[in-house]
Tab-separated table of C-alpha atoms in Angstrom:
chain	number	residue	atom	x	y	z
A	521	UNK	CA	227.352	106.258	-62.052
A	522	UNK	CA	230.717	108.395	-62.799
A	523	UNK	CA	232.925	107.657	-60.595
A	524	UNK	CA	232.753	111.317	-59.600
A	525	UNK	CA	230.096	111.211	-57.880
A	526	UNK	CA	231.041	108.331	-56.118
A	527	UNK	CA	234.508	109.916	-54.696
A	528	UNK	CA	234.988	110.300	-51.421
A	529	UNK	CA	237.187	112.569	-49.416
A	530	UNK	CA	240.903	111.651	-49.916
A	531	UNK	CA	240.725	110.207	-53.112
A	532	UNK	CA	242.390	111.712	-56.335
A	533	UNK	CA	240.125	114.391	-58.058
A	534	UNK	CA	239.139	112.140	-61.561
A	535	UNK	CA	240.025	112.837	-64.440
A	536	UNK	CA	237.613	115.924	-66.150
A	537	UNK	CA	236.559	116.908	-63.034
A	538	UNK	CA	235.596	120.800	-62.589
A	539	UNK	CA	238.564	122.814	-61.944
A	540	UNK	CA	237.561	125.270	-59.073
A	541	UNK	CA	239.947	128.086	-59.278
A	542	UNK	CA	239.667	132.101	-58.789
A	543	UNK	CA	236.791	131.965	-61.360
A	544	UNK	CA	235.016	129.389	-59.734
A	545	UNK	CA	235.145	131.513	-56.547
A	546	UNK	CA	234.185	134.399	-58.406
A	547	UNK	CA	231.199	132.870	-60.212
A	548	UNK	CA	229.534	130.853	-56.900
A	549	UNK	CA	229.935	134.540	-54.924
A	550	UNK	CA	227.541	135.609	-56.766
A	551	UNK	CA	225.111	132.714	-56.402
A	552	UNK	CA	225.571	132.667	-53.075
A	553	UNK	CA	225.053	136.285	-52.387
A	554	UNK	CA	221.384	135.457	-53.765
A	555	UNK	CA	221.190	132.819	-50.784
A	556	UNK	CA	222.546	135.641	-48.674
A	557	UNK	CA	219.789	137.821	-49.567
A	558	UNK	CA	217.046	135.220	-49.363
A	559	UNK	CA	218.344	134.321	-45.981
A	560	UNK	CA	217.890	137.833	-44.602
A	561	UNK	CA	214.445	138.266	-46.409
A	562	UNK	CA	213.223	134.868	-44.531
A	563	UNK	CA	214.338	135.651	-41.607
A	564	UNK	CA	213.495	139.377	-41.399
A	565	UNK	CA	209.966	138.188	-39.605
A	566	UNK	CA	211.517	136.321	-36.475
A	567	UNK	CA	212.997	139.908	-35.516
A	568	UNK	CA	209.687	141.591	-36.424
A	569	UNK	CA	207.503	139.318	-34.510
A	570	UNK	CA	206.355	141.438	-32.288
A	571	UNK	CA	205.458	144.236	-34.208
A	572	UNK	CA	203.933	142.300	-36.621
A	573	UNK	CA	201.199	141.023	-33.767
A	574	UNK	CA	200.860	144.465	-33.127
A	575	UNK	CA	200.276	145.549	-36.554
A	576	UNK	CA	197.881	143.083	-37.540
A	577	UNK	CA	196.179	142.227	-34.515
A	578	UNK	CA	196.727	138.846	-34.362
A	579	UNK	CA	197.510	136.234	-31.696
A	580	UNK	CA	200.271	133.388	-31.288
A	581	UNK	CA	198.634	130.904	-33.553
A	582	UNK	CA	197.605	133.377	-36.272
A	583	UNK	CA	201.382	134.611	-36.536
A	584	UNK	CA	202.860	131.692	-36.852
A	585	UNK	CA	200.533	131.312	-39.922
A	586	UNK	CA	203.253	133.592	-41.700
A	587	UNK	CA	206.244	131.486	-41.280
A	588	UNK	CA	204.333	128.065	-41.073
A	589	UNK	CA	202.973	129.139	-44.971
A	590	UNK	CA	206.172	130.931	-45.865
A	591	UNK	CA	207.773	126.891	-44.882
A	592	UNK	CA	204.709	125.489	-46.314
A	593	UNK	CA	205.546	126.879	-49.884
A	594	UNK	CA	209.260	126.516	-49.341
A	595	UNK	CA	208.946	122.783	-48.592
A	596	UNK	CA	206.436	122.232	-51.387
A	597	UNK	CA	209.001	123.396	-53.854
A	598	UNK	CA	212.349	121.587	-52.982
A	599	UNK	CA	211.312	118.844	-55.601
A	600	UNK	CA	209.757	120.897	-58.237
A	601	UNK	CA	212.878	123.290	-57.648
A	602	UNK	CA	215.236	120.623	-58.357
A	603	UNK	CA	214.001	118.966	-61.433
A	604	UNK	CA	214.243	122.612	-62.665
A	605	UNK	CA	217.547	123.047	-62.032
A	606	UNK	CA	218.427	119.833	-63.908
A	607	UNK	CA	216.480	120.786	-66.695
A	608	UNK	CA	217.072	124.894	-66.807
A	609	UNK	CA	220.303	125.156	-64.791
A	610	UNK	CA	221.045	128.073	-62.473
A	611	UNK	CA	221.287	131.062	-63.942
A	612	UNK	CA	217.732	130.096	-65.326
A	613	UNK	CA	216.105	129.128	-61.594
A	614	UNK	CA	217.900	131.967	-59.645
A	615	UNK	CA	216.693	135.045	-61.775
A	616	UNK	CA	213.261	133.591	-61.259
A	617	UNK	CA	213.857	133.171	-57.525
A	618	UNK	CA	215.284	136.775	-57.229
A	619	UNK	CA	212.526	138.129	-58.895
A	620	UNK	CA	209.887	136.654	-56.884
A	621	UNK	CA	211.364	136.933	-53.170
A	622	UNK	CA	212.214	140.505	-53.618
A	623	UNK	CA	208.368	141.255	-55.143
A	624	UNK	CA	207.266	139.434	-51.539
A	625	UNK	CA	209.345	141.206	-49.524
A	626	UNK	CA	208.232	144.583	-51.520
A	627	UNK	CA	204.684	143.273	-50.422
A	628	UNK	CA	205.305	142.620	-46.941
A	629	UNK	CA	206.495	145.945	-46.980
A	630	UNK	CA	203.210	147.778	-47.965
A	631	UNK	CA	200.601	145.210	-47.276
A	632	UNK	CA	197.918	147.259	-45.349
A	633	UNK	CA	196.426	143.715	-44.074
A	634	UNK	CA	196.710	140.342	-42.824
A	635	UNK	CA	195.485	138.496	-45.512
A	636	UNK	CA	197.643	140.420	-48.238
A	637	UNK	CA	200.907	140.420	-45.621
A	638	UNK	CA	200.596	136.462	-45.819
A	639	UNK	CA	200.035	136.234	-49.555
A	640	UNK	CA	203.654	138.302	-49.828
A	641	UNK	CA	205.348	136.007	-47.338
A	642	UNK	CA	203.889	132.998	-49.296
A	643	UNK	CA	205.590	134.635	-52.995
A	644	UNK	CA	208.899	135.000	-51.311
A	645	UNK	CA	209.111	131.628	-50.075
A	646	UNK	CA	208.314	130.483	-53.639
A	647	UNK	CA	211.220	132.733	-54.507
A	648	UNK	CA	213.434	131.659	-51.651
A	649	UNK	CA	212.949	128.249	-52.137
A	650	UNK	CA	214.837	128.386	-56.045
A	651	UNK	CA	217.840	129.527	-54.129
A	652	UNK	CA	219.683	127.353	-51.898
A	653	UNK	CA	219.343	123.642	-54.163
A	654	UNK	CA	220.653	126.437	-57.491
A	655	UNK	CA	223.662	127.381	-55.335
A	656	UNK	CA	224.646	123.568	-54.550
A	657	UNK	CA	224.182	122.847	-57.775
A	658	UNK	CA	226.659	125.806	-58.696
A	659	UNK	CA	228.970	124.252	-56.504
A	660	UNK	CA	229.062	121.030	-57.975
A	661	UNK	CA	229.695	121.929	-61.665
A	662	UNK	CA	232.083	124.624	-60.902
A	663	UNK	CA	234.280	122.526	-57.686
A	664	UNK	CA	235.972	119.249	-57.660
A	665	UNK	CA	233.675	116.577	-56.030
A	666	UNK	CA	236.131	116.738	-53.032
A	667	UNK	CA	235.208	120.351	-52.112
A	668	UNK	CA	231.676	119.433	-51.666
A	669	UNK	CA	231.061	119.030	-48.037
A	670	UNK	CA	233.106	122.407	-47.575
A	671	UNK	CA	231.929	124.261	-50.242
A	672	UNK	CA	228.064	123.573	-49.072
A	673	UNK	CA	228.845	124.434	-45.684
A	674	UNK	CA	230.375	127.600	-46.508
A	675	UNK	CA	227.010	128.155	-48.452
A	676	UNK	CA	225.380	127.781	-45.333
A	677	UNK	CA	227.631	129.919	-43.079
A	678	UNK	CA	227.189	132.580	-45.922
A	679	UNK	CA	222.802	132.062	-45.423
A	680	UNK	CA	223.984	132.649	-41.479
A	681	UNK	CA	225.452	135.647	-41.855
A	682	UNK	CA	221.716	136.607	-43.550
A	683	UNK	CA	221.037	135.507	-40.891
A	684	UNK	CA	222.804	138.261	-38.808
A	685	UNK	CA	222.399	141.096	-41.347
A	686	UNK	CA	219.001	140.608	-40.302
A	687	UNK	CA	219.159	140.602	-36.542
A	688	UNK	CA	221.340	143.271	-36.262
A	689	UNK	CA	220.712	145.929	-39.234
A	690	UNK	CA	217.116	145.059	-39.786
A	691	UNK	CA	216.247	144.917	-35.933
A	692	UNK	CA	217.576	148.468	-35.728
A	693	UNK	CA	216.229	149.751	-38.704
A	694	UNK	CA	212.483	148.232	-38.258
A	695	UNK	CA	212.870	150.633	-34.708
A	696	UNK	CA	214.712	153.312	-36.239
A	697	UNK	CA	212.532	154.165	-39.557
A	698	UNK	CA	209.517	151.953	-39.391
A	699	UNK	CA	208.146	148.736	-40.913
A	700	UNK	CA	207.578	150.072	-44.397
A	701	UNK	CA	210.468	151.739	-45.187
A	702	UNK	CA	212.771	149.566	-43.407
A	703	UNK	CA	210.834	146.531	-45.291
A	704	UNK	CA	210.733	148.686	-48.433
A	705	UNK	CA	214.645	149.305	-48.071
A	706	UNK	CA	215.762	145.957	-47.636
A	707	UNK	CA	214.452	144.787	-51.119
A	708	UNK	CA	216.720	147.138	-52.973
A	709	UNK	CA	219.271	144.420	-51.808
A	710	UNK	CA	217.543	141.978	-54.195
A	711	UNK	CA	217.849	144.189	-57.155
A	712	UNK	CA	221.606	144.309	-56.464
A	713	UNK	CA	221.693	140.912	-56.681
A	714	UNK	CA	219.832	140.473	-59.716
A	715	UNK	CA	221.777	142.939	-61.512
A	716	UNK	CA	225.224	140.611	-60.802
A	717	UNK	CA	223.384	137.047	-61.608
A	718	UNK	CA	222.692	138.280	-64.980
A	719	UNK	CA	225.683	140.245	-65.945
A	720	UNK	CA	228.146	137.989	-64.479
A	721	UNK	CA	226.664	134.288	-63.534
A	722	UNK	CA	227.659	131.281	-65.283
A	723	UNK	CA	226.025	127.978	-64.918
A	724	UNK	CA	229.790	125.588	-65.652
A	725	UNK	CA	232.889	126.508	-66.771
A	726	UNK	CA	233.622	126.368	-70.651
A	727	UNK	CA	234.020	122.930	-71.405
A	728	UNK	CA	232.674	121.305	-68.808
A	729	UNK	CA	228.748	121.383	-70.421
A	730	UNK	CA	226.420	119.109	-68.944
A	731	UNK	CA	224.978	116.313	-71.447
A	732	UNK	CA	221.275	117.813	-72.583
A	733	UNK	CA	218.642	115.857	-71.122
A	734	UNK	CA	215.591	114.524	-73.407
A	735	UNK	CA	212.447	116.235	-73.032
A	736	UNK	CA	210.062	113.623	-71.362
A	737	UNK	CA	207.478	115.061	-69.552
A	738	UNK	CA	206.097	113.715	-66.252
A	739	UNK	CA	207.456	110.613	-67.153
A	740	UNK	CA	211.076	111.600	-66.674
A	741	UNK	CA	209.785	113.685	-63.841
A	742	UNK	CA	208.428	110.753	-61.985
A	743	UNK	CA	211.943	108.574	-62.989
A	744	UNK	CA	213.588	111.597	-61.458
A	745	UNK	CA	212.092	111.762	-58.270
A	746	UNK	CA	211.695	107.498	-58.005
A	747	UNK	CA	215.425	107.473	-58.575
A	748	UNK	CA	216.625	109.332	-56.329
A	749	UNK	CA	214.192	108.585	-53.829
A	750	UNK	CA	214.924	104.385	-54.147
A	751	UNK	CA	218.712	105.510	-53.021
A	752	UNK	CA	218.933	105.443	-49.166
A	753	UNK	CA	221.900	107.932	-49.252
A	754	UNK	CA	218.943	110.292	-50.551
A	755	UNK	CA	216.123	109.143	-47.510
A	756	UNK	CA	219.016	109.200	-45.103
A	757	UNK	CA	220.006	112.730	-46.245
A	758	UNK	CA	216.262	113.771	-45.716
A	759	UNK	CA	216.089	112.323	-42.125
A	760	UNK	CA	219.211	114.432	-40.948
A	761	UNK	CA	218.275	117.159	-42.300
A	762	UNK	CA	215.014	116.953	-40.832
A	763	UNK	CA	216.297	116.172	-37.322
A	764	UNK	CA	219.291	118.673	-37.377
A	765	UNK	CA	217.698	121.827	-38.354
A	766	UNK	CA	214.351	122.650	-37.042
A	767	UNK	CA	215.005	123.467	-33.554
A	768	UNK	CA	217.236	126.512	-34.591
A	769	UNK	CA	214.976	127.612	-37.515
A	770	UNK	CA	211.830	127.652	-34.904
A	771	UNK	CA	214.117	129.492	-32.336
A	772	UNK	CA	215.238	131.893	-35.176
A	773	UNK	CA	212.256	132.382	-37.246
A	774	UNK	CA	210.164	133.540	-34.738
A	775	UNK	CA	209.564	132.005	-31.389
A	776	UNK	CA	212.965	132.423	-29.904
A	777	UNK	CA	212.628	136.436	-29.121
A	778	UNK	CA	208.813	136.050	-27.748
A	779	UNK	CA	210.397	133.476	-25.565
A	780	UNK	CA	213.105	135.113	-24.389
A	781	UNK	CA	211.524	138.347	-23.721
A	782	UNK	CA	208.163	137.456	-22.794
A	783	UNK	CA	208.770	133.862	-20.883
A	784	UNK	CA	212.813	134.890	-20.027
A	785	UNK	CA	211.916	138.267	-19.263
A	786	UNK	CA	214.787	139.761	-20.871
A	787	UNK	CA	214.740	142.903	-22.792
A	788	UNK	CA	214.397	143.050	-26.786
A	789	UNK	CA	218.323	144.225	-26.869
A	790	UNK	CA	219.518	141.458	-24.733
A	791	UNK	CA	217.425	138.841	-26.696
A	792	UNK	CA	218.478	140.046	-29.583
A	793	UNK	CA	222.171	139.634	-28.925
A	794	UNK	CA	221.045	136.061	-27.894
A	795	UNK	CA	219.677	135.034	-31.206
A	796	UNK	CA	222.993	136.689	-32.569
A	797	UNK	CA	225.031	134.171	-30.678
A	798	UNK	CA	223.306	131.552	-32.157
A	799	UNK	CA	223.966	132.987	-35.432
A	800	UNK	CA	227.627	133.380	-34.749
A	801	UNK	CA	228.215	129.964	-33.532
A	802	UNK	CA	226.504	128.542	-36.865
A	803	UNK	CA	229.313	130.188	-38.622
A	804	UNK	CA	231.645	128.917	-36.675
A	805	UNK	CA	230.844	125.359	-36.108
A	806	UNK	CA	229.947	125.362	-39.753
A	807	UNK	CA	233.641	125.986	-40.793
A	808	UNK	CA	234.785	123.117	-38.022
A	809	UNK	CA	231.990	120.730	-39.366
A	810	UNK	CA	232.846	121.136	-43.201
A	811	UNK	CA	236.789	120.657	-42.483
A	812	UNK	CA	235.829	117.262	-40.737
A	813	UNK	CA	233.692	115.861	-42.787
A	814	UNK	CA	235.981	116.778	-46.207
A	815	UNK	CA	238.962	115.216	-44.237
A	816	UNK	CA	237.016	112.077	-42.368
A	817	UNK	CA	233.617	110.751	-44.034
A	818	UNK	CA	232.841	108.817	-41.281
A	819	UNK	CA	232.519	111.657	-38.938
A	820	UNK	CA	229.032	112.414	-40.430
A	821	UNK	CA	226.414	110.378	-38.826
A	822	UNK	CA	228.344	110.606	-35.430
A	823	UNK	CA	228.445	114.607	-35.756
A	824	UNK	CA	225.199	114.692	-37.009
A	825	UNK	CA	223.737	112.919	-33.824
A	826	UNK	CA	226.119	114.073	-31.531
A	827	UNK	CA	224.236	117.659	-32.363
A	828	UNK	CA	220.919	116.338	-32.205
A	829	UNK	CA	221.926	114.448	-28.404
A	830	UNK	CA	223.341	118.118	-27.467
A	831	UNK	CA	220.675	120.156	-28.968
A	832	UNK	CA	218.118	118.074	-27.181
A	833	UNK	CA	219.658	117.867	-23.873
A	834	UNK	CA	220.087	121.609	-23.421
A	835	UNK	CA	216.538	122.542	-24.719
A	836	UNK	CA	215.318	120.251	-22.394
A	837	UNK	CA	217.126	121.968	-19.337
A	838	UNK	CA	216.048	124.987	-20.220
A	839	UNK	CA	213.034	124.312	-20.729
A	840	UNK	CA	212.235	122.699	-17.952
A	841	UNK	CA	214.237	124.406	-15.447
A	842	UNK	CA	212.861	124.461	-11.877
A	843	UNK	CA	212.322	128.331	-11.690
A	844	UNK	CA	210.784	130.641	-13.224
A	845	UNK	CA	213.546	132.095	-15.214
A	846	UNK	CA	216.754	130.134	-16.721
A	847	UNK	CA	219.639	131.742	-15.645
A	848	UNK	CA	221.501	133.744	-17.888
A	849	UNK	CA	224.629	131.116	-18.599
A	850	UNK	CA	222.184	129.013	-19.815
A	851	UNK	CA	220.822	130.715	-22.147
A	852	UNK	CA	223.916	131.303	-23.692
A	853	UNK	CA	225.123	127.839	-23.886
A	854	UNK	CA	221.814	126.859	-25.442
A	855	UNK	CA	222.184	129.518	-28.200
A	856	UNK	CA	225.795	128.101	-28.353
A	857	UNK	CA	224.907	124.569	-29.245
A	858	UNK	CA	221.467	125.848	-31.131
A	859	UNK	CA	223.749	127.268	-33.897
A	860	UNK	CA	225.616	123.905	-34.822
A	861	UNK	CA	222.223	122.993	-36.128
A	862	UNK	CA	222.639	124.360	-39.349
A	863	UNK	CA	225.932	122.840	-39.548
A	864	UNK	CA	224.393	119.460	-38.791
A	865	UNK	CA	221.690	119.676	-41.401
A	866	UNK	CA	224.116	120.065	-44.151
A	867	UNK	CA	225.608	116.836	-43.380
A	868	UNK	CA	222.106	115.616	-45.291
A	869	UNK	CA	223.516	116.692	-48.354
A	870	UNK	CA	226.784	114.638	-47.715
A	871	UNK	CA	224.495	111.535	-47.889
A	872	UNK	CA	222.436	112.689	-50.184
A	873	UNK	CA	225.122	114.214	-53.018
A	874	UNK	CA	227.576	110.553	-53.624
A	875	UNK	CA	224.100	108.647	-53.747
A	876	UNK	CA	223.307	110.508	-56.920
A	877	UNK	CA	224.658	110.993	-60.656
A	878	UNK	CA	225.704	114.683	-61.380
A	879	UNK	CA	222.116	114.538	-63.994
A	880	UNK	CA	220.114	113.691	-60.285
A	881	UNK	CA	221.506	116.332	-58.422
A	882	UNK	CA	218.970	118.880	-58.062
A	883	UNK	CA	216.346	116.520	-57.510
A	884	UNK	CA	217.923	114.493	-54.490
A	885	UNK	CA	219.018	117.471	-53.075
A	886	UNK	CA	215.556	118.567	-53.207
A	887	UNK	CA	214.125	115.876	-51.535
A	888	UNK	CA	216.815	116.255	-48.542
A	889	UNK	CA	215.859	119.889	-48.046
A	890	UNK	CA	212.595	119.214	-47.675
A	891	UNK	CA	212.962	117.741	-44.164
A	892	UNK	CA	214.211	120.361	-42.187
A	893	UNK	CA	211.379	122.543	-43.328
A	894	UNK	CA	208.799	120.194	-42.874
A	895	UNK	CA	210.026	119.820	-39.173
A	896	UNK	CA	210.479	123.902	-38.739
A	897	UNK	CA	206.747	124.121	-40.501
A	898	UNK	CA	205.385	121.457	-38.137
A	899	UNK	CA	207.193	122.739	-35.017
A	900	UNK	CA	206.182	126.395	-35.968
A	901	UNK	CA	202.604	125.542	-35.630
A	902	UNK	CA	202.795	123.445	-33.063
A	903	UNK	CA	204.370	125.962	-30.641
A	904	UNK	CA	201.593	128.369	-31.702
A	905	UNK	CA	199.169	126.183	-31.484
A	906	UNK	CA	200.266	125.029	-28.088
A	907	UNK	CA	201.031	128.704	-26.504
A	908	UNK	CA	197.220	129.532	-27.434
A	909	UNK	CA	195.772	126.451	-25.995
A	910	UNK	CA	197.597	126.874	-22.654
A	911	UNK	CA	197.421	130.528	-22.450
A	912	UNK	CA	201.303	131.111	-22.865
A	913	UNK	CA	203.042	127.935	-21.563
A	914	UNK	CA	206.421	127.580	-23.311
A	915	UNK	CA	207.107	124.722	-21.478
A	916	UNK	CA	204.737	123.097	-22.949
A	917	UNK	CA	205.328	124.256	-26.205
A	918	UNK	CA	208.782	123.894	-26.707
A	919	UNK	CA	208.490	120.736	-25.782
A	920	UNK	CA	206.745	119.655	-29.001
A	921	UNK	CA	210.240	119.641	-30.162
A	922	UNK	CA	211.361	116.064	-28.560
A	923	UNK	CA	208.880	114.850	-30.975
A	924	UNK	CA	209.819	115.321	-34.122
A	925	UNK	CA	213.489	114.779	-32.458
A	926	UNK	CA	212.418	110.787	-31.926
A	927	UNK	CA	211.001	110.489	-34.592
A	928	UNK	CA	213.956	111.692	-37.260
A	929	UNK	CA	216.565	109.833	-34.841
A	930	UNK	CA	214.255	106.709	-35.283
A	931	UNK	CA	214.483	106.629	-39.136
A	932	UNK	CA	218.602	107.588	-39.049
A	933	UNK	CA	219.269	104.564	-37.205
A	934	UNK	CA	216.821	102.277	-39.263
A	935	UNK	CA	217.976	103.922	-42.897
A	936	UNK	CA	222.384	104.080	-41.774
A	937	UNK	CA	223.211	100.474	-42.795
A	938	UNK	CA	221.749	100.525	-45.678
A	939	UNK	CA	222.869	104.102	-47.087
A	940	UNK	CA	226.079	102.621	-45.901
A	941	UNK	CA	226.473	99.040	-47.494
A	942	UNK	CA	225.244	101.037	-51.255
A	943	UNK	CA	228.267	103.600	-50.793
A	944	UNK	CA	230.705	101.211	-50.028
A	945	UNK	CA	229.270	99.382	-53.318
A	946	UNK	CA	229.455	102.361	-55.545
A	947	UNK	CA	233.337	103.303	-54.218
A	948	UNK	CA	234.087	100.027	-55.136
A	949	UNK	CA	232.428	99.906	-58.250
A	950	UNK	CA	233.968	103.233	-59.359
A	951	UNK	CA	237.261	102.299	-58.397
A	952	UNK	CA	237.149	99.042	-60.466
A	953	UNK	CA	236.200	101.145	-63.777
A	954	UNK	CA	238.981	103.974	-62.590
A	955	UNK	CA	241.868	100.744	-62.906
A	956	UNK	CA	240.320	99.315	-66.288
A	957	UNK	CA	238.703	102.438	-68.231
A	958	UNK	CA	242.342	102.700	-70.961
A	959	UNK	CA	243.939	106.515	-70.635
């Protein structure tokens, strides 16, 4: 391994390394304004929950269908997605990605039934799915190795604010114009974007080409994946993200407003602005968390728990709250800590990222974004599944979430050590070839 990729905060950017820059600014703006895009198509259902039951007919269970296979597809890509990356590079995986979620959001737009609504929300996960792994990827070949934890977490703050283009201009349009236009409108965004990521996109800076990899078919495939998976930086990336992220994406996606309004018993506007704050405080804790983390590696794990502990904790009090209603300040701090979530699941990528050569990349971050997914996909039927079967008891439901909690907290603790003994080796290692490898 380079000893790039085994630098940690602190140390001296090596020699060759990418040179970020005004360019390199310029260039990942566009990728991530793809991610920005795909964020507000994903989450475009969880403020159009409602109205989607209504226009379809269909219960708790059958609506969840949408995001659980929506998850489903996104999930089942991360590891294809990233071996294409590696192989194609971005500008390659992102057109196709752009191309593909704005055709499902065009869909969900005009789809006069259930059956052909779901098949639209399964083709823009597909497409949503190339984006965030391409824009890491962007970041890595076109930002010294030092940037990474901040430059993903900016990613991610930039998917937030998605996030809130789609809670607070979507919301209001889907009321103001109805579904199909305001549906119809929103994937005009996605031709914007595609217009920039030819024209202007760049995979690496000029002499800074990655070395062509052989053409090996599924055997280099499978050496890919085994690779990366044997590392237990990669596992332990996959485990955080799993535990970090799911109980915002469930709350965002689409059962937080039916809870608030229907269980809470607060109005659509005031749940709205709700599921804003948790939006807001993503961005913000996401700017705190990537600072830390770039200054202090050893903050991750701690951070990372510390927001599982918090997240759990509140959930719990809300959810189980003697009356019938939480009380308003509650709420809000809930929300609060619900949007360091996202924060805390890019800290997977900070284990994930120094365990792997620049050649593995795509691939191991793949695998780690496959785990918050899988937990949002599980959770997401679960909670449907659960509100059906007890005639509307989010209690009950929501608290399908400690679950999946123990069970991603279990396999952190058992994978740490080991992800932490085989980083201390490769620092080590790449320090020793830094002092003898001649100028």
């Amino acid at each position: 391994m380079s000893s790039a990729s085994a630098s940690l905060p602190g140390d001296p950017p090596p020699e060759g390394a990418p040179p970020g820059g005004r360019r390199a600014v310029a260039v990942w703006g566009i990728g991530v304004s793809v991610y920005f895009v795909a964020v507000i198509f994903r989450t475009s259902l969880g403020v159009a929950g409602l109205d989607a039951a209504d226009r379809f007919d269909v219960g708790a269970s059958t609506l969840s269908t949408f995001s659980i296979l929506q998850l489903l597809v996104y999930a089942g890509m991360q590891i294809p997605v990233g071996l294409l990356v590696d192989r194609l590079g971005t500008k390659k995986v992102l057109t196709l990605g752009v191309v593909l979620f704005t055709a499902g959001q065009l869909g969900f737009a005009f789809s006069p039934s259930y059956g052909m609504a779901l098949a639209s929300r399964a083709l823009l996960g597909c497409g949503d799915a190339m984006t965030f792994i391409s824009v890491l990827r962007l970041g890595t070949r076109w930002f010294p190795a030092r940037r990474g934890p901040l430059i993903a977490q900016l990613a991610g703050l930039v998917g937030m604010a998605g996030n809130l283009v789609s809670t607070l201009v979507l919301a209001r349009l889907l009321h103001g114009i109805g579904w199909t236009a305001a549906f119809a409108g929103s994937a005009l965004a996605g031709v914007v974007v595609l217009v920039l990521l030819v024209l202007f996109l760049k995979d690496h800076p000029e002499g800074h080409e990655p070395e062509p990899l052989p053409h090996m078919g599924a055997a280099y495939v499978r050496r890919q994946i085994a690779a990366s998976w044997r590392e237990p930086g990669t596992r332990l990336g996959l485990w955080v993200h799993f535990t970090t992220q799911f109980p915002a994406m469930v709350f965002l996606l689409l059962w937080g407003l039916p809870f608030l309004v229907e269980a809470q018993g607060l109005s659509r506007a005031t749940a709205g602005e709700l599921l804003t704050l948790v939006v807001l405080s993503n961005m913000a804790v996401g700017l705190v968390y990537g600072q830390i983390v770039a200054r202090h590696h050893g903050a991750r794990l701690p951070l990372a728990l510390g927001t599982v502990g918090a997240t759990s904790l509140l959930w719990a009090v809300t959810v189980f709250w003697p009356a019938d209603r939480a009380p308003m300040w509650l709420l809000v701090v809930l929300c609060t800590v619900l949007g360091a979530c996202g924060p805390a699941s890019m800290i997977g990528f900070d284990f994930a990222r120094p365990a792997n050569p620049p050649e593995r990349q795509g691939t191991a971050s793949g695998i780690t974004n496959m785990g918050g997914f899988v937990a949002s996909m599980t959770t997401l039927f679960a909670v449907g599944a659960l509100l059906d079967a007890t005639g509307d008891d989010y209690t009950v439901a929501f608290s399908s979430v400690f679950v999946l909690q123990a069970l991603g907290v279990s396999q952190i603790l058992r994978l740490r050590g080991r992800a932490a003994r085989r980083e201390r080796e490769r620092l080590v290692a790449s320090r020793v070839e830094t002092v003898h490898v001649p100028a």
